[in-house]
Short mmCIF file of C-alpha atoms and ligand atoms in Angstrom, two decimals:
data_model
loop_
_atom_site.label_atom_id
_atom_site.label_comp_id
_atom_site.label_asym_id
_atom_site.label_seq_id
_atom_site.Cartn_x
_atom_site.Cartn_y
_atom_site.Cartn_z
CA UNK A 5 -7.23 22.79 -27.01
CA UNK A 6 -4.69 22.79 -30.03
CA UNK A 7 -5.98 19.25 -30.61
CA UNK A 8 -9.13 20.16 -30.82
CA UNK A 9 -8.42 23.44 -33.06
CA UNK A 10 -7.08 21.71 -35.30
CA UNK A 11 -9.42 18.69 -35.21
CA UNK A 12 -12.16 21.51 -36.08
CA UNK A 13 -10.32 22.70 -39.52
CA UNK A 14 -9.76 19.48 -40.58
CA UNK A 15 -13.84 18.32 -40.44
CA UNK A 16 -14.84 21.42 -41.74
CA UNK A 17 -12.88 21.32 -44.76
CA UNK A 18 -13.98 17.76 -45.23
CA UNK A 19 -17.43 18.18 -44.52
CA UNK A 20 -17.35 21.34 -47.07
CA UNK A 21 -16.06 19.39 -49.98
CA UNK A 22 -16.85 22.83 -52.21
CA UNK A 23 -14.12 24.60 -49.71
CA UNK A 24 -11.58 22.22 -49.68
CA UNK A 25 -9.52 22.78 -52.75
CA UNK A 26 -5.95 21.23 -52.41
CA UNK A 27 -3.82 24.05 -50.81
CA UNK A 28 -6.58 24.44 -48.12
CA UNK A 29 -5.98 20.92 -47.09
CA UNK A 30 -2.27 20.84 -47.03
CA UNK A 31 -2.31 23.97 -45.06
CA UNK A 32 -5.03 22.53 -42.83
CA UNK A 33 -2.58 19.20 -42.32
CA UNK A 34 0.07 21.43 -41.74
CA UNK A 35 -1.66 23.69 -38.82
CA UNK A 36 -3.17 20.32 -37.54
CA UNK A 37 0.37 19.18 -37.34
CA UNK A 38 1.92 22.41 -35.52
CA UNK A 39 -1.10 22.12 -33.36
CA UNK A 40 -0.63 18.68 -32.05
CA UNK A 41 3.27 19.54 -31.69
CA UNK A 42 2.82 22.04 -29.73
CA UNK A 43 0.21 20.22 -27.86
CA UNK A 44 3.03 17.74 -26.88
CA UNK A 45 5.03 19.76 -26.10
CA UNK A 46 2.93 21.74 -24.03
CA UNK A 47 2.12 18.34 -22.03
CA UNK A 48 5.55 17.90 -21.50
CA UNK A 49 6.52 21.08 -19.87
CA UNK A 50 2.81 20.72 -17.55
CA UNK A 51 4.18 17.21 -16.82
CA UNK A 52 7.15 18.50 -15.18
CA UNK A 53 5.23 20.57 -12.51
CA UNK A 54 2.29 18.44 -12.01
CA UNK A 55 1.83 15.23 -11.60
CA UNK A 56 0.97 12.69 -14.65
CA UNK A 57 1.18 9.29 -15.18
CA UNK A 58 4.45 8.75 -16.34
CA UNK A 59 8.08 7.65 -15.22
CA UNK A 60 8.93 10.84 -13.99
CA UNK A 61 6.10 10.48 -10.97
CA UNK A 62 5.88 6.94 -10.98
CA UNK A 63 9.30 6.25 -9.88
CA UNK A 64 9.26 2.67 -9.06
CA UNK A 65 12.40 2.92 -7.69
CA UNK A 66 12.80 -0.87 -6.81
CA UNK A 67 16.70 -0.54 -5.27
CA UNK A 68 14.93 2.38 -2.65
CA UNK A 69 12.34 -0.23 -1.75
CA UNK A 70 14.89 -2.71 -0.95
CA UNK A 71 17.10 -0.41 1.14
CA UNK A 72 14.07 0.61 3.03
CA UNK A 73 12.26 -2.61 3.91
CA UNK A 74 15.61 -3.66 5.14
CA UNK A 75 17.16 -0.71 6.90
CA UNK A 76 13.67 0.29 8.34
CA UNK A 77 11.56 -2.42 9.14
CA UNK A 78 12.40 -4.76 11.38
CA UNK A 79 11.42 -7.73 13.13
CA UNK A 80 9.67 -9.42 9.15
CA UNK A 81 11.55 -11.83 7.40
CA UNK A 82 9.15 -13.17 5.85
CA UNK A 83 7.61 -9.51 4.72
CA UNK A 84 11.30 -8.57 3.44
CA UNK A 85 11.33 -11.48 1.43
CA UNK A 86 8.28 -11.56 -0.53
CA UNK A 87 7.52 -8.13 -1.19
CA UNK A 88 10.04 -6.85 -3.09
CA UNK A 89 9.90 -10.31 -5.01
CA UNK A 90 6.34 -9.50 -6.19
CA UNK A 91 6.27 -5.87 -6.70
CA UNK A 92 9.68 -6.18 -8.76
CA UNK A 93 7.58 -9.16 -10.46
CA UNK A 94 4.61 -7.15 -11.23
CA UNK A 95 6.47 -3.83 -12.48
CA UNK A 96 8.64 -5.97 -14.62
CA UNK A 97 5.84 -6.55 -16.80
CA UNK A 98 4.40 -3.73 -18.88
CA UNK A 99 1.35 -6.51 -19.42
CA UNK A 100 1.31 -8.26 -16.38
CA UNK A 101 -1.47 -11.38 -16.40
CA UNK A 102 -3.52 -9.74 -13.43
CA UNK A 103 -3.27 -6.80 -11.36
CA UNK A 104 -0.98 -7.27 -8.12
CA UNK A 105 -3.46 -8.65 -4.72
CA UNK A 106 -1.23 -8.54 -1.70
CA UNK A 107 -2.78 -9.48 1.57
CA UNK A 108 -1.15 -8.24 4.54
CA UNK A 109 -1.62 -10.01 7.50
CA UNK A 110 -0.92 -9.87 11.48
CA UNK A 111 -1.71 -7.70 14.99
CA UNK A 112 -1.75 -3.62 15.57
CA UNK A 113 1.27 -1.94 14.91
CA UNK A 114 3.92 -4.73 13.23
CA UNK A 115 4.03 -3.07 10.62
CA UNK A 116 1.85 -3.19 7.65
CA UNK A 117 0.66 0.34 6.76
CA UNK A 118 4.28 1.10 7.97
CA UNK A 119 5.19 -1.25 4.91
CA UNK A 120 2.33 0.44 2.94
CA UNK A 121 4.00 3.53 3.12
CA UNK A 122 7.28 2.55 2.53
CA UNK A 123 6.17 1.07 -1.13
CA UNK A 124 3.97 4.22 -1.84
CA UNK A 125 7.30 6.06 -1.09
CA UNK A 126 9.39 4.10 -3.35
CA UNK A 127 6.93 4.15 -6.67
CA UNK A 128 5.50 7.06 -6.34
CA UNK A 129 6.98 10.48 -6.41
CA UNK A 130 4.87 11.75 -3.79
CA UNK A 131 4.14 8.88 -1.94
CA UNK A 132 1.18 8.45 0.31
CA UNK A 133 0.41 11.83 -1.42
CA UNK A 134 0.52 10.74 -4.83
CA UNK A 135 -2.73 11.14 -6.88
CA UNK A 136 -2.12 7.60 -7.83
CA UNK A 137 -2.21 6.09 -4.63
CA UNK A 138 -5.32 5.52 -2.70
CA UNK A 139 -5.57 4.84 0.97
CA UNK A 140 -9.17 3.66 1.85
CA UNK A 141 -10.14 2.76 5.23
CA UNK A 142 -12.91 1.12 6.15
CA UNK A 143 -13.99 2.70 9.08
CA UNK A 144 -12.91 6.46 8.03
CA UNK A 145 -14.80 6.17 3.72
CA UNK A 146 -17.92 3.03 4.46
CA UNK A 147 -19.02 3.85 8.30
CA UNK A 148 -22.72 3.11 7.77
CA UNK A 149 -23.93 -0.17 7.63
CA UNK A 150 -27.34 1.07 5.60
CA UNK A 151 -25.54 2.98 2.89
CA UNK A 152 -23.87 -0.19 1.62
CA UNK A 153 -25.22 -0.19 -2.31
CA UNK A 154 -23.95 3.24 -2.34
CA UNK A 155 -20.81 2.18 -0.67
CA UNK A 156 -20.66 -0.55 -3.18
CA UNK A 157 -21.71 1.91 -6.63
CA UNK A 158 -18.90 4.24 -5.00
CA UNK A 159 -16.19 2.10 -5.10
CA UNK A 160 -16.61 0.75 -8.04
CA UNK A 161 -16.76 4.16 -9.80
CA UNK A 162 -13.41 5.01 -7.48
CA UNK A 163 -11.83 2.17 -8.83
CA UNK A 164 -12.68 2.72 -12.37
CA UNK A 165 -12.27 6.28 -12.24
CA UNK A 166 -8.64 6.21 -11.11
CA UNK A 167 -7.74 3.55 -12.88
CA UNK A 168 -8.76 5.17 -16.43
CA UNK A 169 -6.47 8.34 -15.24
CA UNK A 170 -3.50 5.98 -14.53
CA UNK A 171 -3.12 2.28 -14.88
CA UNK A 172 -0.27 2.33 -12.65
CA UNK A 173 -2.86 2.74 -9.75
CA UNK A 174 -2.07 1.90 -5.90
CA UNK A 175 -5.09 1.42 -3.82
CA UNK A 176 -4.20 0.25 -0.19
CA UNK A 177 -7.16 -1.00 1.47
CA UNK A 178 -7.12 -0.70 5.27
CA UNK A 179 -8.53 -2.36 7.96
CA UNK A 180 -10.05 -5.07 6.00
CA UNK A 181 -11.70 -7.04 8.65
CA UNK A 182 -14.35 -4.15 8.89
CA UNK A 183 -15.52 -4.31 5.04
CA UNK A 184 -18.45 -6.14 4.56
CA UNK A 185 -18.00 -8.77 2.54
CA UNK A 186 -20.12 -8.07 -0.22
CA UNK A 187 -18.29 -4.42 -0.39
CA UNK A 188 -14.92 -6.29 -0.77
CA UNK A 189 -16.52 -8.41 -3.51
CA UNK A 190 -16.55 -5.11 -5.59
CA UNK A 191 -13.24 -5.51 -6.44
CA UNK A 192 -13.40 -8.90 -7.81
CA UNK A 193 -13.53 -7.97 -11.48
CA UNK A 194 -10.84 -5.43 -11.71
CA UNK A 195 -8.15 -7.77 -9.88
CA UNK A 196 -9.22 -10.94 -12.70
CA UNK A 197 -7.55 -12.33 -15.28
CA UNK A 198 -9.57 -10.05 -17.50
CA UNK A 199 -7.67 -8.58 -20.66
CA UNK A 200 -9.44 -5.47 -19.62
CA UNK A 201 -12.80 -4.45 -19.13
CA UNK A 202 -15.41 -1.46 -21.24
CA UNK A 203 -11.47 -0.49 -22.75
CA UNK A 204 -9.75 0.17 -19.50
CA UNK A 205 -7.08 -2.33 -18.63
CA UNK A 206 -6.74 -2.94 -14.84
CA UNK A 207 -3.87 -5.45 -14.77
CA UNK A 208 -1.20 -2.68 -14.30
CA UNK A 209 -2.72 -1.86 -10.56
CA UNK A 210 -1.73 -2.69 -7.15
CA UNK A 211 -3.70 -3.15 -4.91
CA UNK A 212 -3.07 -4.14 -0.96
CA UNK A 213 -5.53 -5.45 1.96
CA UNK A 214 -4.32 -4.68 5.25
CA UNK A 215 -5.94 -6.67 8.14
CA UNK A 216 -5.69 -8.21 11.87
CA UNK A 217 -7.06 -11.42 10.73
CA UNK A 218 -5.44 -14.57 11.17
CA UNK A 219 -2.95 -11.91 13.68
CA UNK A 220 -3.93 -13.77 16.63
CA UNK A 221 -3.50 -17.10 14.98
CA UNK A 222 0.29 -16.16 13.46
CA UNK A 223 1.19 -14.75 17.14
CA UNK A 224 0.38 -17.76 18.50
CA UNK A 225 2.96 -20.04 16.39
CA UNK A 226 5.33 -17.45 16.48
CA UNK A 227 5.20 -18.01 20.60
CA UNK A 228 5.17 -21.79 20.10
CA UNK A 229 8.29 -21.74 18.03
CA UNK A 230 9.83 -19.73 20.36
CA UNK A 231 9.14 -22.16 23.43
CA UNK A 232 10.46 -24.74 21.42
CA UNK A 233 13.76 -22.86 20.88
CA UNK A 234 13.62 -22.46 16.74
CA UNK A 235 14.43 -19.16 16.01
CA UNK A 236 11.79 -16.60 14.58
CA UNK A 237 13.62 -16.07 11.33
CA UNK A 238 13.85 -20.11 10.69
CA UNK A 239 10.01 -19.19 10.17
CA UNK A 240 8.87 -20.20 6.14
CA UNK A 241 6.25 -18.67 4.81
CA UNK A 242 4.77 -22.06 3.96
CA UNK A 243 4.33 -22.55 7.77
CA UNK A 244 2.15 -19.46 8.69
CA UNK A 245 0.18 -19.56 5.09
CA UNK A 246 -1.47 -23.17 6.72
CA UNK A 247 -2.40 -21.13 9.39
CA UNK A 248 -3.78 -18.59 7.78
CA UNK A 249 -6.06 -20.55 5.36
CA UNK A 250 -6.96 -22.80 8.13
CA UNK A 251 -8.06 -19.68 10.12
CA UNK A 252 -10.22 -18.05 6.89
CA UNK A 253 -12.34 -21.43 6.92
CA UNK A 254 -12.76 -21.26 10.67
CA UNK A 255 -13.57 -17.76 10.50
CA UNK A 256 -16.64 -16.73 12.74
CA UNK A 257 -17.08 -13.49 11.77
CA UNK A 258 -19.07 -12.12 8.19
CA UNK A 259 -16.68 -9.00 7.39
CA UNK A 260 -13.90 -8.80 5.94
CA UNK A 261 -11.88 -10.58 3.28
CA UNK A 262 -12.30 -14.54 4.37
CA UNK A 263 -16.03 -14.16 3.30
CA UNK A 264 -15.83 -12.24 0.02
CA UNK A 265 -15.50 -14.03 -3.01
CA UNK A 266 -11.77 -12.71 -3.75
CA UNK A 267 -10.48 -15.94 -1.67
CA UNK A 268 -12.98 -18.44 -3.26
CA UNK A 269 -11.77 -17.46 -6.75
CA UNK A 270 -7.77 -17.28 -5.39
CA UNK A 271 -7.11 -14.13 -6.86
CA UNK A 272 -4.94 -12.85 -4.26
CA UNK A 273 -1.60 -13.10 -5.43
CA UNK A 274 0.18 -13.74 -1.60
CA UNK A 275 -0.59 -13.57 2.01
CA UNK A 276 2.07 -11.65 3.64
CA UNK A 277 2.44 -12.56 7.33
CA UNK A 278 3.56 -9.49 9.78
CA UNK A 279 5.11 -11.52 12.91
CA UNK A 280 4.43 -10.35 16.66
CA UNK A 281 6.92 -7.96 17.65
CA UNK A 282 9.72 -8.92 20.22
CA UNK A 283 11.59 -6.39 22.63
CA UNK A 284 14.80 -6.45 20.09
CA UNK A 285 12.43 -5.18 17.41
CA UNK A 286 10.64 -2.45 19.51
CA UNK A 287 14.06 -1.32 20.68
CA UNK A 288 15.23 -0.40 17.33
CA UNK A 289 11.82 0.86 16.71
CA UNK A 290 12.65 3.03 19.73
CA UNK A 291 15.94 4.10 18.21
CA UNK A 292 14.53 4.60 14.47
CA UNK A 293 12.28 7.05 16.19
CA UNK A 294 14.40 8.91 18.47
CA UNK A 295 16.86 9.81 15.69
CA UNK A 296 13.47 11.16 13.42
CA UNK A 297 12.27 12.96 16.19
CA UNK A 298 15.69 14.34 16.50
CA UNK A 299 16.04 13.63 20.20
CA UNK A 300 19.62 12.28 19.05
CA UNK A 301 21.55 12.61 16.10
CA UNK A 302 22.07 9.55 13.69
CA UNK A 303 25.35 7.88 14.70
CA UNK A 304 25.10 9.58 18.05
CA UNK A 305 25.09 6.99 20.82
CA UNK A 306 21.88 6.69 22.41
CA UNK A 307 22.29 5.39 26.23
CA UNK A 308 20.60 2.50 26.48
CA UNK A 309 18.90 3.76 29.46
CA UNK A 310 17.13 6.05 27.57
CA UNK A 311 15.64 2.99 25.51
CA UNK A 312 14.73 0.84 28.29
CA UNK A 313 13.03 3.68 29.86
CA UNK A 314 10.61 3.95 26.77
CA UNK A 315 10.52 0.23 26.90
CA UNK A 316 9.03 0.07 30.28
CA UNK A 317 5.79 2.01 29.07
CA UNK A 318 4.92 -0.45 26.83
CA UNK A 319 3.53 -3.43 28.18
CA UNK A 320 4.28 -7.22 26.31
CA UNK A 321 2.29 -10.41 25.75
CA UNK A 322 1.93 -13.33 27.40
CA UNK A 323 1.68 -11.95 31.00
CA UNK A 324 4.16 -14.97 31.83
CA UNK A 325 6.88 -14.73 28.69
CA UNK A 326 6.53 -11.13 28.45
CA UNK A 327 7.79 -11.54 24.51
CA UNK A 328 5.33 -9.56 22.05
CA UNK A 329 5.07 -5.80 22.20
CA UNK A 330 0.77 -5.60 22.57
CA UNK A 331 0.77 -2.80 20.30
CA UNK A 332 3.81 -3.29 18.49
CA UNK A 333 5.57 -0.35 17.82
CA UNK A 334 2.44 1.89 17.15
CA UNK A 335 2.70 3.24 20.48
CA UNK A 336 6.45 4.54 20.00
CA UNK A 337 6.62 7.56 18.90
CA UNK A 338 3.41 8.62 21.69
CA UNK A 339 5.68 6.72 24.48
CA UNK A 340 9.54 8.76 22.91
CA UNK A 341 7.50 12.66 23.30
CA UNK A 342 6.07 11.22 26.64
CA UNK A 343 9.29 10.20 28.37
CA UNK A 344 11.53 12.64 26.83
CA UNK A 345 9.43 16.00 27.17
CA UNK A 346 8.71 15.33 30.55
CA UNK A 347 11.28 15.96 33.21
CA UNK A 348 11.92 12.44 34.31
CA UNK A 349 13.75 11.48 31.00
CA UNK A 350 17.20 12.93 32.28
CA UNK A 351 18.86 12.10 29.04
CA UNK A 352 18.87 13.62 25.68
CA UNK A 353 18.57 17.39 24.54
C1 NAG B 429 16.14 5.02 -5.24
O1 NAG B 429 16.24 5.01 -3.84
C2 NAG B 429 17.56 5.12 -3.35
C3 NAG B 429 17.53 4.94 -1.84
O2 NAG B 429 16.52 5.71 -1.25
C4 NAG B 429 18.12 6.47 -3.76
O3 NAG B 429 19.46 6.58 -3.30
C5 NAG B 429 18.09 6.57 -5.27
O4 NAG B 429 18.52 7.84 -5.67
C6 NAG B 429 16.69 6.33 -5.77
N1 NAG B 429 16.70 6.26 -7.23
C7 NAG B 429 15.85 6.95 -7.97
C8 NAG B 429 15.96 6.75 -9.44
O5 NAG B 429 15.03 7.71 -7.50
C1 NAG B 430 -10.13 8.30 -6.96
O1 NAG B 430 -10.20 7.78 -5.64
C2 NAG B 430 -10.49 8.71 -4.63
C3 NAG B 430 -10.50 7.97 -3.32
O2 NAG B 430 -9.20 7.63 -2.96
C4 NAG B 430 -11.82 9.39 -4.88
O3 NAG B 430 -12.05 10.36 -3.91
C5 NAG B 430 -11.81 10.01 -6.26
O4 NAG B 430 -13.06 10.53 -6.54
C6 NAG B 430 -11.43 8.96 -7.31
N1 NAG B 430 -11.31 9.61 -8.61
C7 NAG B 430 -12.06 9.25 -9.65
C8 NAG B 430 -11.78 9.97 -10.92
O5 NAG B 430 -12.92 8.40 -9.57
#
């Protein structure tokens, strides 16, 4: 508004050459001045209470995402290892090359929009809640096949729109295997090596594609290294990304990310594999989430009874080896109210 004021005096006293005798204009400079100061400063003080995009709501609080992707997640080496590597990478930069692609890959509930979350929480004041993070899911925003060039136009303008607010934009793409292809494709331009694009530079973004594909395919070595006796964590991410690109070119099915164009022109920065989760992994899952539902204190001890009676509800893959949780730990936290509300969980309270 001040801006604006002030932008106002200045044209008319140029366009009015007859008006603008010298003292006009130096007293028009100095009101534009005061103007824009306290325009600033007025910007400040709003930035305090609401959010903008600047380090005090972006918080990109690398040290926090550490802490968390070690202390909470569990059972992902491999995860742990890379993505703190590439974020720290990316936000290093103030002019990265390309925004940040990461592909998240494996079955329900090992963790990946856990993982989401945990980065939202980490760069973002608000989190999941920020206005600069966007969760879309494919199933919940694009549901009918038909609308798809709208789909399409609406995304792009989503994209763009956000992205001219804040460059530091998070846009967490879920369920993956259910865009269409073509949708996906969409994205291509504002993930390129582009320096930017109609004045808006789109290298400073993140953006992450969470899917089951190739999650059948990465359970399966996980179970053959396992009969073979190597241990899960001797696991290299080398090993499961053959896998994985071996599975996009086998690929039967038109959705989702193998068909769109984003692999074809390799502009996903990595492929994070999300490993089948064993019954160590769900038990600490078990514990993580009877301390948050504050069934049990932290650094209470929580009878192991207890845990192996929330164990038992969950049922494990293959029916001979009984080693992956089917639903990973998604079904906690139902399975934790279920046994401990009802009268048969004789522990806790
Ligand atoms: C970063 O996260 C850690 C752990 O959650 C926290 O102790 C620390 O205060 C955070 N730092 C900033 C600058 O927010
Ligand atoms: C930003 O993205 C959200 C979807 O997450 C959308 O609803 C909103 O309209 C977008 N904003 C702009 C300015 O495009």
């Amino acid at each position: 508004m001040w801006i604006q004021a002030s932008v106002l005096i200045i044209i008319v006293s140029c366009i009015s050459p007859s008006l603008s005798i010298e003292p006009v204009t130096g007293v028009t400079a100095v009101i534009a001045a005061v103007g824009s100061l306290i325009y600033t400063s007025y910007d400040a003080l709003r930035c305090r209470f609401v959010p903008c995009c600047n380090n005090r709501w972006i918080i990109e609080n690398i040290t926090g995402l550490e802490i968390a992707l070690t202390s909470k997640l569990h059972g992902q080496h491999l995860v742990q290892r890379t993505v703190v590597g590439h974020i720290k990478g990316h936000l290093r930069s103030s002019d990265p090359s390309k925004a940040l692609v990461l592909s998240f890959h494996g079955l329900t509930g090992v963790g990946k929009n856990f993982v989401s979350s945990i980065i939202a929480d980490n760069l973002y004041k608000d989190g999941l809640r920020s206005p600069y993070v966007h969760l879309i899911s494919a199933t919940k925003e694009f549901p009918h096949e038909g609308l798809l060039p709208f789909y399409k136009d609406q995304l792009k303008s989503w994209i763009e729109g956000n992205i001219t607010i804040c460059d530091r934009s998070m846009f967490i793409f879920d369920e993956v295997d259910k865009f269409p292809a073509t949708l996906l494709d969409v994205v291509k331009p504002y993930i390129d090596y582009y320096e930017q694009l109609g004045g808006v530079v789109y290298r400073r973004a993140i953006f992450l594609f969470l899917s089951n594909t190739g999650g059948n395919d990465i359970a399966k070595l996980a179970l053959e290294r396992w009969q073979s006796g190597v241990s899960r964590e001797s696991l290299e991410l080398s090993d499961v990304e053959k896998i994985l690109m071996s599975s996009a070119i086998n690929a039967d099915n038109h959705n989702g990310l193998w068909h769109s164009q984003l692999i074809s022109s390799q502009l996903i920065t990595a492929y994070i594999p999300f490993l089948p989760l064993e019954k160590t992994h769900v038990r600490k899952c078990i514990v993580d989430y009877l301390i948050s539902r504050k069934y049990y204190s932290s650094g209470g001890d929580i009878p192991s009874e207890v845990v192996d009676k929330i164990l038992k509800e969950l049922t494990f893959d293959p029916p001979t080896e009984q080693l992956f949780s089917t639903t990973g730990c998604k079904r906690v936290v139902e399975k934790i109210d279920y046994v401990m509300l009802d009268g048969t969980g004789d522990a806790g309270h």
